CSV table of C-alpha atoms and ligand atoms in Angstrom, one decimal:
chain,number,residue,atom,x,y,z
T,428,MET,CA,-10.2,-61.0,113.0
T,429,ASN,CA,-8.8,-64.4,113.8
T,430,ILE,CA,-7.5,-64.3,117.1
T,431,ALA,CA,-5.1,-66.7,118.6
T,432,LEU,CA,-4.9,-67.6,122.3
T,433,ILE,CA,-1.6,-69.4,123.1
T,434,PHE,CA,-1.6,-71.1,126.4
T,435,GLY,CA,0.3,-73.6,128.5
T,436,GLY,CA,3.9,-74.2,127.7
T,437,LYS,CA,7.1,-75.8,129.3
T,438,SER,CA,7.6,-73.3,132.1
T,439,SER,CA,6.5,-74.2,135.6
T,440,GLU,CA,3.8,-71.9,135.6
T,441,HIS,CA,2.0,-74.4,132.9
T,442,GLU,CA,-1.1,-74.7,135.4
T,443,ILE,CA,-1.3,-70.8,135.8
T,444,SER,CA,-1.4,-70.2,132.1
T,445,ARG,CA,-4.0,-72.6,131.6
T,446,MET,CA,-6.3,-70.9,134.3
T,447,SER,CA,-5.4,-67.5,132.8
T,448,ALA,CA,-6.2,-68.9,129.6
T,449,SER,CA,-9.4,-70.4,130.3
T,450,ALA,CA,-10.6,-66.9,132.0
T,451,VAL,CA,-9.3,-64.5,129.1
T,452,LEU,CA,-11.2,-67.2,126.4
T,453,LYS,CA,-14.5,-66.9,128.3
T,454,TRP,CA,-14.2,-63.2,128.2
T,455,LEU,CA,-12.9,-63.1,124.9
T,456,VAL,CA,-16.0,-65.5,123.5
T,457,LYS,CA,-18.2,-63.2,125.4
T,458,GLY,CA,-17.0,-59.6,123.9
T,459,SER,CA,-17.2,-61.3,120.4
T,460,ASN,CA,-20.6,-62.5,120.8
T,461,ASP,CA,-21.7,-58.9,121.6
T,462,ASP,CA,-19.9,-57.8,118.7
T,463,SER,CA,-21.7,-57.5,115.0
T,464,GLU,CA,-18.7,-58.5,113.5
T,465,LYS,CA,-18.0,-62.5,114.4
T,466,ASN,CA,-14.3,-63.2,115.3
T,467,GLU,CA,-12.7,-66.5,114.9
T,468,ILE,CA,-11.0,-68.0,118.0
T,469,LEU,CA,-8.0,-70.0,117.5
T,470,LYS,CA,-6.7,-72.0,120.5
T,471,LEU,CA,-3.1,-72.9,120.4
T,472,GLY,CA,-2.1,-75.0,123.4
T,473,ILE,CA,1.3,-76.0,124.4
T,474,ASP,CA,1.9,-79.3,126.6
T,475,LYS,CA,4.5,-79.7,129.0
T,476,GLU,CA,6.7,-81.0,126.9
T,477,GLY,CA,6.9,-78.3,124.4
T,478,ARG,CA,4.2,-79.3,121.8
T,479,TRP,CA,1.9,-77.0,119.9
T,480,PHE,CA,-1.5,-78.2,119.0
T,481,LEU,CA,-4.7,-76.2,117.6
T,482,THR,CA,-7.5,-77.3,119.9
T,483,GLU,CA,-11.3,-77.1,119.9
T,484,ALA,CA,-11.2,-77.1,123.9
T,485,SER,CA,-13.8,-75.4,126.1
T,486,PRO,CA,-12.4,-72.5,128.7
T,487,GLU,CA,-13.3,-75.7,131.5
T,488,GLU,CA,-11.1,-78.2,129.4
T,489,ILE,CA,-8.4,-75.7,129.2
T,490,PHE,CA,-8.6,-74.8,133.0
T,491,ASP,CA,-8.3,-78.7,134.0
T,492,GLY,CA,-5.7,-79.9,131.3
T,493,ARG,CA,-8.5,-82.3,129.6
T,494,TRP,CA,-8.1,-80.2,126.5
T,495,GLU,CA,-4.9,-82.6,126.0
T,496,ASP,CA,-7.1,-85.4,125.6
T,497,LYS,CA,-9.5,-84.1,122.8
T,498,ASN,CA,-8.9,-86.4,119.8
T,499,ASN,CA,-9.6,-83.8,117.1
T,500,ASN,CA,-6.5,-81.7,118.3
T,501,ARG,CA,-4.3,-81.2,115.5
T,502,PRO,CA,-0.3,-80.2,115.6
T,503,ALA,CA,-0.3,-76.4,114.7
T,504,TYR,CA,2.9,-73.8,114.6
T,505,ILE,CA,3.0,-70.2,114.3
T,506,THR,CA,5.3,-69.9,111.3
T,507,PRO,CA,7.9,-67.3,111.5
T,508,ASP,CA,7.5,-66.5,107.4
T,509,PRO,CA,5.5,-63.0,107.3
T,510,LEU,CA,4.0,-63.9,104.2
T,511,ALA,CA,2.1,-66.9,105.8
T,512,HIS,CA,1.2,-64.2,108.8
T,513,GLY,CA,-0.2,-67.2,110.9
T,514,MET,CA,0.1,-70.5,111.5
T,515,VAL,CA,0.5,-73.7,109.6
T,516,ILE,CA,-2.1,-76.5,110.8
T,517,LEU,CA,-0.8,-80.4,110.3
T,518,ASP,CA,-4.1,-81.9,109.1
T,519,GLU,CA,-3.7,-85.5,107.9
T,520,ASP,CA,-0.5,-85.4,105.8
T,521,ARG,CA,-0.9,-81.8,104.4
T,522,PHE,CA,0.1,-78.5,105.9
T,523,ILE,CA,-3.1,-76.0,105.9
T,524,TYR,CA,-2.2,-72.5,106.1
T,525,LYS,CA,-4.4,-70.1,108.4
T,526,LYS,CA,-3.9,-66.1,108.8
T,527,ILE,CA,-3.9,-64.8,112.4
T,528,ASP,CA,-4.5,-61.1,113.0
T,529,VAL,CA,-3.4,-61.1,116.5
T,530,VAL,CA,-2.2,-63.4,119.4
T,531,ILE,CA,-2.8,-63.1,123.0
T,532,PRO,CA,0.2,-65.3,124.4
T,533,VAL,CA,-1.3,-65.9,127.7
T,534,LEU,CA,1.8,-67.3,128.8
T,535,HIS,CA,3.7,-67.1,132.1
T,536,GLY,CA,7.2,-67.4,132.8
T,537,ASP,CA,9.7,-69.0,130.2
T,538,HIS,CA,9.3,-68.7,126.7
T,539,GLY,CA,6.3,-66.8,127.2
T,540,GLU,CA,6.7,-63.7,129.5
T,541,ASP,CA,10.6,-63.6,128.7
T,542,GLY,CA,11.0,-62.1,124.9
T,543,ASP,CA,10.9,-65.5,123.5
T,544,ILE,CA,7.7,-66.0,121.8
T,545,GLN,CA,7.4,-62.3,121.1
T,546,GLY,CA,10.5,-62.8,118.8
T,547,LEU,CA,8.8,-65.6,117.0
T,548,LEU,CA,5.6,-63.3,116.7
T,549,ASN,CA,7.9,-60.1,115.4
T,550,MET,CA,9.7,-62.6,113.1
T,551,ALA,CA,6.2,-63.5,111.7
T,552,GLU,CA,5.2,-60.1,111.9
T,553,ILE,CA,2.0,-60.6,113.6
T,554,PRO,CA,0.5,-58.0,116.4
T,555,TYR,CA,0.5,-60.0,120.0
T,556,VAL,CA,-1.1,-58.2,123.2
T,557,GLY,CA,1.7,-57.2,125.6
T,558,CYS,CA,5.3,-55.9,125.9
T,559,GLY,CA,7.9,-56.8,123.2
T,560,VAL,CA,11.2,-58.5,123.7
T,561,ALA,CA,13.5,-56.6,125.0
T,562,THR,CA,10.9,-55.6,127.9
T,563,SER,CA,9.9,-59.3,128.5
T,564,ALA,CA,13.6,-60.4,128.9
T,565,ASN,CA,14.1,-57.4,130.9
T,566,SER,CA,11.3,-57.8,133.2
T,567,MET,CA,11.5,-61.7,133.6
T,568,ASP,CA,15.1,-61.4,135.0
T,569,LYS,CA,14.9,-59.9,138.3
T,570,SER,CA,18.5,-58.8,138.1
T,571,LEU,CA,18.1,-56.8,134.9
T,572,THR,CA,14.9,-55.1,136.0
T,573,LYS,CA,16.6,-54.0,139.0
T,574,LYS,CA,19.5,-52.4,137.2
T,575,LEU,CA,16.8,-50.7,135.1
T,576,VAL,CA,14.6,-49.6,137.7
T,577,GLY,CA,17.9,-48.5,139.2
T,578,TYR,CA,17.7,-45.2,136.8
T,579,THR,CA,14.5,-44.4,138.5
T,580,LYS,CA,14.4,-42.7,141.8
T,581,VAL,CA,11.9,-45.2,143.2
T,582,ARG,CA,13.4,-47.6,146.2
T,583,GLN,CA,14.0,-51.3,145.6
T,584,ALA,CA,15.2,-53.8,148.0
T,585,GLU,CA,19.4,-53.7,148.8
T,586,TYR,CA,20.3,-57.1,147.3
T,587,ILE,CA,23.3,-59.0,146.3
T,588,GLU,CA,23.6,-61.4,142.8
T,589,ILE,CA,24.8,-64.9,143.2
T,590,ARG,CA,25.9,-67.0,140.3
T,591,LYS,CA,25.8,-70.7,140.2
T,592,LYS,CA,29.1,-71.0,138.8
T,593,GLU,CA,31.1,-69.0,141.7
T,594,TYR,CA,28.7,-70.5,144.1
T,595,LEU,CA,29.8,-74.0,143.4
T,596,GLU,CA,33.4,-73.4,142.9
T,597,ASP,CA,33.6,-71.1,146.1
T,598,LYS,CA,30.9,-71.5,148.5
T,599,ASP,CA,32.3,-70.2,151.5
T,600,GLY,CA,33.8,-66.9,149.6
T,601,GLU,CA,30.4,-66.1,148.5
T,602,LEU,CA,28.9,-66.7,151.7
T,603,LEU,CA,31.3,-64.5,153.0
T,604,ARG,CA,30.2,-61.8,150.5
T,605,ILE,CA,26.6,-61.8,151.5
T,606,LYS,CA,28.0,-61.5,155.2
T,607,ASN,CA,30.0,-58.2,154.5
T,608,LYS,CA,27.2,-56.8,152.2
T,609,PHE,CA,24.4,-57.5,154.8
T,610,LYS,CA,27.1,-56.7,157.5
T,611,GLY,CA,25.9,-59.8,159.3
T,612,ASN,CA,22.0,-59.4,159.3
T,613,TYR,CA,20.3,-62.8,158.2
T,614,ASN,CA,16.9,-61.5,157.5
T,615,LEU,CA,17.0,-62.0,154.3
T,616,PHE,CA,14.7,-63.0,151.2
T,617,VAL,CA,16.5,-65.4,148.6
T,618,LYS,CA,14.9,-65.9,145.2
T,619,PRO,CA,16.0,-67.1,141.6
T,620,SER,CA,16.5,-64.0,139.0
T,621,SER,CA,14.1,-65.6,136.9
T,622,ALA,CA,11.4,-67.6,138.1
T,623,GLY,CA,7.6,-66.5,138.7
T,624,SER,CA,4.8,-68.1,141.2
T,625,SER,CA,7.3,-67.7,144.3
T,626,ILE,CA,8.8,-71.0,143.0
T,627,GLY,CA,12.3,-71.5,144.5
T,628,ALA,CA,11.9,-68.3,146.9
T,629,SER,CA,12.2,-68.2,150.6
T,630,GLY,CA,12.8,-66.0,153.4
T,631,ILE,CA,15.5,-66.8,156.0
T,632,LYS,CA,16.1,-65.6,159.4
T,633,SER,CA,19.5,-67.0,160.3
T,634,GLU,CA,23.0,-67.6,158.8
T,635,ALA,CA,22.2,-71.6,159.0
T,636,GLU,CA,19.3,-71.1,156.8
T,637,LEU,CA,21.2,-69.5,153.9
T,638,PRO,CA,22.8,-72.5,151.8
T,639,ARG,CA,19.8,-74.0,151.7
T,640,ALA,CA,17.9,-71.1,150.5
T,641,ILE,CA,20.5,-70.6,147.9
T,642,GLU,CA,20.5,-74.0,146.6
T,643,LEU,CA,16.5,-74.0,146.7
T,644,ALA,CA,16.6,-71.1,144.4
T,645,LEU,CA,19.7,-72.2,142.3
T,646,LYS,CA,17.2,-75.2,141.2
T,647,GLU,CA,15.4,-72.7,139.0
T,648,ASP,CA,18.1,-70.5,137.9
T,649,LYS,CA,21.7,-70.0,137.5
T,650,LYS,CA,21.2,-66.8,139.1
T,651,VAL,CA,20.0,-65.9,142.2
T,652,LEU,CA,19.2,-62.7,144.4
T,653,ILE,CA,19.8,-62.2,148.0
T,654,GLU,CA,17.2,-59.2,149.0
T,655,GLU,CA,17.1,-57.4,152.4
T,656,LYS,CA,13.9,-58.5,153.8
T,657,ILE,CA,11.2,-55.8,153.6
T,658,VAL,CA,8.0,-56.0,156.2
T,659,GLY,CA,5.6,-54.5,154.6
T,660,ARG,CA,2.1,-54.7,153.2
T,661,GLU,CA,2.0,-56.1,149.5
T,662,ILE,CA,0.5,-53.5,146.9
T,663,GLU,CA,0.2,-54.4,143.4
T,664,VAL,CA,-1.0,-51.7,140.5
T,665,ALA,CA,-2.3,-52.7,136.8
T,666,ILE,CA,-0.8,-50.5,134.0
T,667,LEU,CA,-2.8,-50.5,130.5
T,668,GLY,CA,-1.5,-49.0,127.7
T,669,ASN,CA,1.1,-48.0,125.2
T,670,ASP,CA,2.6,-44.5,125.0
T,671,GLU,CA,-0.3,-42.7,127.5
T,672,PRO,CA,-0.5,-45.9,130.2
T,673,LYS,CA,-2.8,-45.6,132.6
T,674,ALA,CA,-2.9,-47.1,136.5
T,675,SER,CA,-5.7,-48.6,138.4
T,676,GLU,CA,-6.3,-48.2,141.8
T,677,VAL,CA,-4.0,-50.0,144.2
T,678,GLY,CA,-4.4,-53.4,145.2
T,679,GLU,CA,-3.2,-55.2,148.1
T,680,ILE,CA,-2.7,-59.3,148.8
T,681,LEU,CA,-3.5,-60.4,151.9
T,682,SER,CA,-1.5,-63.7,152.1
T,683,ALA,CA,-2.8,-66.7,154.2
T,684,GLY,CA,1.0,-67.9,154.3
T,685,GLU,CA,4.5,-66.1,155.9
T,686,PHE,CA,5.0,-64.5,152.5
T,687,TYR,CA,3.2,-65.0,149.5
T,688,ASP,CA,4.4,-68.2,148.5
T,689,TYR,CA,3.2,-70.7,145.7
T,690,ASP,CA,0.5,-72.1,147.6
T,691,SER,CA,-0.7,-69.0,149.4
T,692,LYS,CA,-1.2,-67.7,145.6
T,693,TYR,CA,-3.4,-71.0,144.2
T,694,LYS,CA,-4.0,-73.2,146.7
T,695,ASN,CA,-4.7,-71.5,150.2
T,696,PRO,CA,-8.3,-70.1,149.8
T,697,LYS,CA,-7.6,-68.1,153.0
T,698,SER,CA,-5.3,-65.7,150.5
T,699,ARG,CA,-7.3,-62.7,149.6
T,700,THR,CA,-6.7,-59.7,147.2
T,701,ARG,CA,-8.7,-56.2,148.1
T,702,ILE,CA,-9.0,-52.7,146.9
T,703,VAL,CA,-6.5,-50.3,149.3
T,704,SER,CA,-8.9,-47.9,150.4
T,705,ASP,CA,-7.3,-47.1,154.2
T,706,LEU,CA,-4.2,-45.0,152.7
T,707,PRO,CA,-4.3,-41.2,152.2
T,708,ARG,CA,-5.3,-40.1,148.3
T,709,ALA,CA,-1.8,-38.8,147.9
T,710,THR,CA,-0.1,-42.3,149.0
T,711,ILE,CA,-2.0,-43.9,146.7
T,712,ASP,CA,-1.4,-41.4,143.8
T,713,GLU,CA,2.3,-41.9,144.6
T,714,ILE,CA,2.1,-45.4,144.2
T,715,ARG,CA,0.4,-45.1,140.9
T,716,SER,CA,2.6,-42.8,139.5
T,717,LYS,CA,5.8,-44.9,140.7
T,718,ALA,CA,3.9,-47.6,138.8
T,719,ILE,CA,3.7,-45.8,135.6
T,720,GLU,CA,7.5,-44.6,135.8
T,721,ILE,CA,8.6,-48.0,136.2
T,722,TYR,CA,6.2,-49.1,133.3
T,723,LYS,CA,7.8,-46.3,131.4
T,724,ALA,CA,11.5,-46.9,132.3
T,725,LEU,CA,11.2,-50.5,131.3
T,726,GLU,CA,9.1,-49.5,127.9
T,727,CYS,CA,6.2,-51.8,128.5
T,728,ARG,CA,3.4,-51.9,126.2
T,729,GLY,CA,-0.1,-53.2,126.4
T,730,LEU,CA,-0.2,-54.2,130.0
T,731,SER,CA,2.0,-55.0,133.2
T,732,ARG,CA,1.1,-55.4,137.0
T,733,VAL,CA,3.5,-53.4,139.0
T,734,ASP,CA,4.3,-55.1,142.4
T,735,PHE,CA,5.5,-53.2,145.5
T,736,PHE,CA,6.0,-53.4,149.4
T,737,TYR,CA,4.3,-50.4,151.5
T,738,THR,CA,6.1,-50.1,154.9
T,739,GLU,CA,5.3,-49.2,158.4
T,740,ASP,CA,7.4,-46.3,157.8
T,741,GLY,CA,5.3,-45.5,154.7
T,742,GLU,CA,7.6,-46.2,152.2
T,743,ILE,CA,7.1,-47.8,149.1
T,744,VAL,CA,9.8,-50.0,147.8
T,745,PHE,CA,9.4,-51.7,144.2
T,746,ASN,CA,9.4,-55.4,144.3
T,747,GLU,CA,8.6,-56.8,140.8
T,748,ILE,CA,6.9,-56.4,137.6
T,749,ASN,CA,4.8,-59.0,135.8
T,750,THR,CA,4.5,-58.4,132.1
T,751,PHE,CA,1.8,-61.0,131.5
T,752,PRO,CA,0.1,-60.9,135.0
T,753,GLY,CA,-2.3,-63.6,136.3
T,754,PHE,CA,-5.7,-63.4,134.3
T,755,THR,CA,-7.1,-65.8,136.0
T,756,SER,CA,-10.7,-65.0,137.6
T,757,ILE,CA,-9.7,-64.2,140.8
T,758,SER,CA,-6.3,-62.4,139.7
T,759,MET,CA,-5.7,-59.3,140.7
T,760,TYR,CA,-5.0,-57.5,137.3
T,761,PRO,CA,-8.6,-58.0,135.9
T,762,LEU,CA,-9.9,-57.4,139.4
T,763,LEU,CA,-8.2,-54.2,139.8
T,764,TRP,CA,-9.6,-52.9,136.2
T,765,GLN,CA,-13.3,-54.2,137.4
T,766,ASP,CA,-13.2,-51.9,140.1
T,767,ARG,CA,-12.7,-49.1,137.4
T,768,GLY,CA,-15.7,-50.4,135.8
T,769,ILE,CA,-13.7,-52.0,133.1
T,770,SER,CA,-15.2,-55.8,132.5
T,771,GLY,CA,-13.3,-58.6,131.5
T,772,GLU,CA,-14.6,-58.6,128.0
T,773,GLU,CA,-13.9,-54.6,127.6
T,774,LEU,CA,-10.5,-55.4,129.0
T,775,ILE,CA,-9.6,-57.8,126.3
T,776,LYS,CA,-10.9,-55.5,123.9
T,777,ASP,CA,-8.9,-52.9,124.7
T,778,LEU,CA,-5.8,-55.3,125.2
T,779,ILE,CA,-6.3,-56.1,121.5
T,780,GLU,CA,-6.6,-52.7,120.2
T,781,LEU,CA,-3.5,-51.7,121.6
T,782,ALA,CA,-1.9,-54.6,120.3
T,783,ILE,CA,-2.7,-53.9,116.7
T,784,ASN,CA,-3.0,-49.8,117.1
T,785,GLN,CA,1.1,-49.8,118.0
T,786,GLU,CA,3.4,-47.8,116.1
D,1009,ADP,N1,12.7,-58.6,149.6
D,1009,ADP,C1,11.4,-59.5,150.0
D,1009,ADP,N2,11.3,-59.0,151.4
D,1009,ADP,C2,10.4,-59.6,151.8
D,1009,ADP,N3,9.5,-60.9,151.2
D,1009,ADP,C3,10.0,-60.9,149.8
D,1009,ADP,C4,10.8,-60.0,149.3
D,1009,ADP,N4,11.1,-60.2,148.1
D,1009,ADP,C5,9.9,-61.5,147.4
D,1009,ADP,N5,9.3,-61.5,148.8
D,1009,ADP,C6,7.8,-62.2,149.0
D,1009,ADP,O1,8.4,-63.4,148.1
D,1009,ADP,C7,7.0,-63.3,147.1
D,1009,ADP,C8,7.4,-64.0,145.8
D,1009,ADP,O2,8.3,-62.9,145.1
D,1009,ADP,P1,8.5,-62.0,143.8
D,1009,ADP,O3,9.8,-61.3,143.8
D,1009,ADP,O4,7.2,-61.4,143.8
D,1009,ADP,O5,8.5,-63.1,142.7
D,1009,ADP,P2,7.6,-64.1,141.7
D,1009,ADP,O6,8.0,-63.7,140.5
D,1009,ADP,O7,7.8,-65.4,142.2
D,1009,ADP,O8,6.1,-63.8,142.3
D,1009,ADP,C9,6.7,-61.9,147.3
D,1009,ADP,O9,5.3,-61.8,146.9
D,1009,ADP,C10,6.7,-61.5,148.8
D,1009,ADP,O10,6.1,-62.1,149.3
D,1010,MG,MG1,5.3,-61.7,142.5
């Protein structure tokens, strides 16, 4: 099989995508070496400007960004032409076609996790790992996710939506709307509707902090969510599968920061993840079954990580879903499957299988 791995991209999560792709590539190579039939692995990197290159970079060069400096990188693009079923590579002054059997879009955020690349791959009729266009789009936009999850019985944080245009035109009116919604309680959390890695998100405790928090979030997206602040443990469930998805055990984030912000996620080595073992089996199973309920409600395929809060009163509150969760060697998604006895290379194989065999 010709397997294409796409990584990088214009999104603010470019670096995270490179870290994830580096780990996925190592597992893919390991898995392919074990197979009797050799796979060809095609690495398609997208730089921060959005330019596409076919590269022979190593996992390490992808990890730290040196892949961009390789002098044998060649411009290459997935073509939407279904008959080509693959990519065109610009070689000197001619185009070469290369067939692709399956794509692993190891992309987080804009253009990668929001349905864009999935749309291109649908046109090209190339199978790909992960959720389709509508699910990706609905899951990337937290306000749309909330509306769809609203059809389930799973609890979510109370929230209100602010739009940039209205906020700029009538700031006082919008601030009053928030005050009324939360009855003057300013223990709130503010975040862009579509972003990731906690970029533009912040918690506030007083009225005075609100405008700054909104303006910070508005830098990332035209739509901002103001939520009741949930105090609780941050727990995550990995889901794998198409029509009969299975749930991992429950993982927990132990954030080094006040909340799980960008630095706590990727820079602070004091942040840790662990498998939850101190809750009753029934509670853990309830969380797992809620995760599957949400996965099905959003019509996910392949994989997703479903994130919750578990409050002191024992309430399970859905927070968000990630259709292409972090895949770095220390990320929760692969760790949760390792805990279940599924190694990185087996996980990648399963994901490819699920991509190819979806009806
Ligand atoms: N309503 C909330 N109450 C308290 N903390 C929150 C709330 N929403 C988000 N957070 C904190 O912010 C982090 C990032 O928010 P999240 O919704 O997961 O967005 P992202 O897509 O950036 O990961 C969460 O991991 C959590 O620590
Ligand atoms: Mg999150």
